[in-house]
Short mmCIF file of C-alpha atoms in Angstrom, two decimals:
data_model
loop_
_atom_site.label_atom_id
_atom_site.label_comp_id
_atom_site.label_asym_id
_atom_site.label_seq_id
_atom_site.Cartn_x
_atom_site.Cartn_y
_atom_site.Cartn_z
CA THR A 854 92.76 98.52 100.47
CA PHE A 855 95.54 96.37 99.11
CA GLY A 856 98.26 94.11 100.39
CA ALA A 857 98.40 91.47 103.03
CA ARG A 858 100.52 90.48 106.00
CA ALA A 859 103.58 88.60 104.76
CA SER A 860 107.06 88.08 106.12
CA VAL A 861 109.83 87.78 103.56
CA VAL A 862 112.33 87.51 106.41
CA LEU A 863 110.65 84.46 108.00
CA THR A 864 109.45 82.59 104.89
CA GLY A 865 112.03 83.63 102.28
CA ARG A 866 109.12 84.12 99.85
CA ASN A 867 108.61 87.44 98.10
CA VAL A 868 104.89 88.20 98.26
CA PRO A 869 103.78 91.10 96.03
CA TYR A 870 102.34 93.79 98.29
CA GLY A 871 103.01 91.68 101.34
CA PHE A 872 103.75 93.97 104.27
CA LEU A 873 105.11 93.40 107.75
CA ILE A 874 105.05 96.55 109.88
CA PRO A 875 104.90 99.23 107.18
CA GLN A 876 106.36 102.40 108.73
CA GLY A 877 105.90 105.15 106.17
CA ILE A 878 103.97 106.11 103.08
CA ASP A 879 104.30 108.94 100.58
CA ILE A 880 102.58 109.82 97.30
CA ASP A 881 104.36 112.00 94.77
CA ALA A 882 102.95 114.43 92.17
CA ASN A 883 102.68 111.59 89.60
CA ASN A 884 100.49 109.46 91.92
CA VAL A 885 103.32 107.03 92.64
CA ILE A 886 102.91 105.50 96.10
CA TYR A 887 106.00 104.64 98.17
CA VAL A 888 105.66 102.39 101.24
CA VAL A 889 108.52 101.61 103.63
CA ASP A 890 108.20 98.04 104.89
CA SER A 891 110.55 97.93 107.85
CA MET A 892 110.40 94.28 108.94
CA ASN A 893 110.74 93.01 105.36
CA LYS A 894 113.66 95.40 104.85
CA ARG A 895 112.35 96.85 101.59
CA PHE A 896 110.13 99.50 100.12
CA HIS A 897 107.31 99.17 97.63
CA VAL A 898 106.75 101.48 94.66
CA ILE A 899 103.18 101.35 93.37
CA GLN A 900 101.68 103.34 90.49
CA TYR A 901 98.16 104.51 91.27
CA LEU A 902 96.08 103.92 88.12
CA SER A 903 94.00 107.07 87.94
CA ASP A 904 91.74 107.73 84.96
CA ASP A 905 94.22 110.35 83.74
CA PHE A 906 97.14 107.90 83.99
CA ILE A 907 95.22 105.24 82.02
CA ARG A 908 94.29 107.75 79.30
CA LYS A 909 97.97 108.65 78.90
CA ASN A 910 99.18 105.03 79.24
CA PRO A 911 96.51 102.73 77.79
CA ILE A 912 96.40 99.20 79.16
CA PRO A 913 95.55 96.58 76.50
CA GLY A 914 92.20 94.98 77.27
CA PHE A 915 91.22 97.60 79.85
CA GLU A 916 88.58 100.18 79.05
CA LEU A 917 87.55 103.20 81.13
CA LYS A 918 83.82 103.44 81.70
#
């Protein structure tokens, strides 16, 4: 689970992974997640950090166990 209820339209604040009535979700072959956030009039693009992704794209200070 990730995200929280947040209204960019009402508050004017951009809240990372803040959703208000998400209407659609898709995941592509590269484990990129796309979420349509209708009331905030935007879409989110989120990279799923699978073990394979982290092996190919090491993150400094993060170690797979």
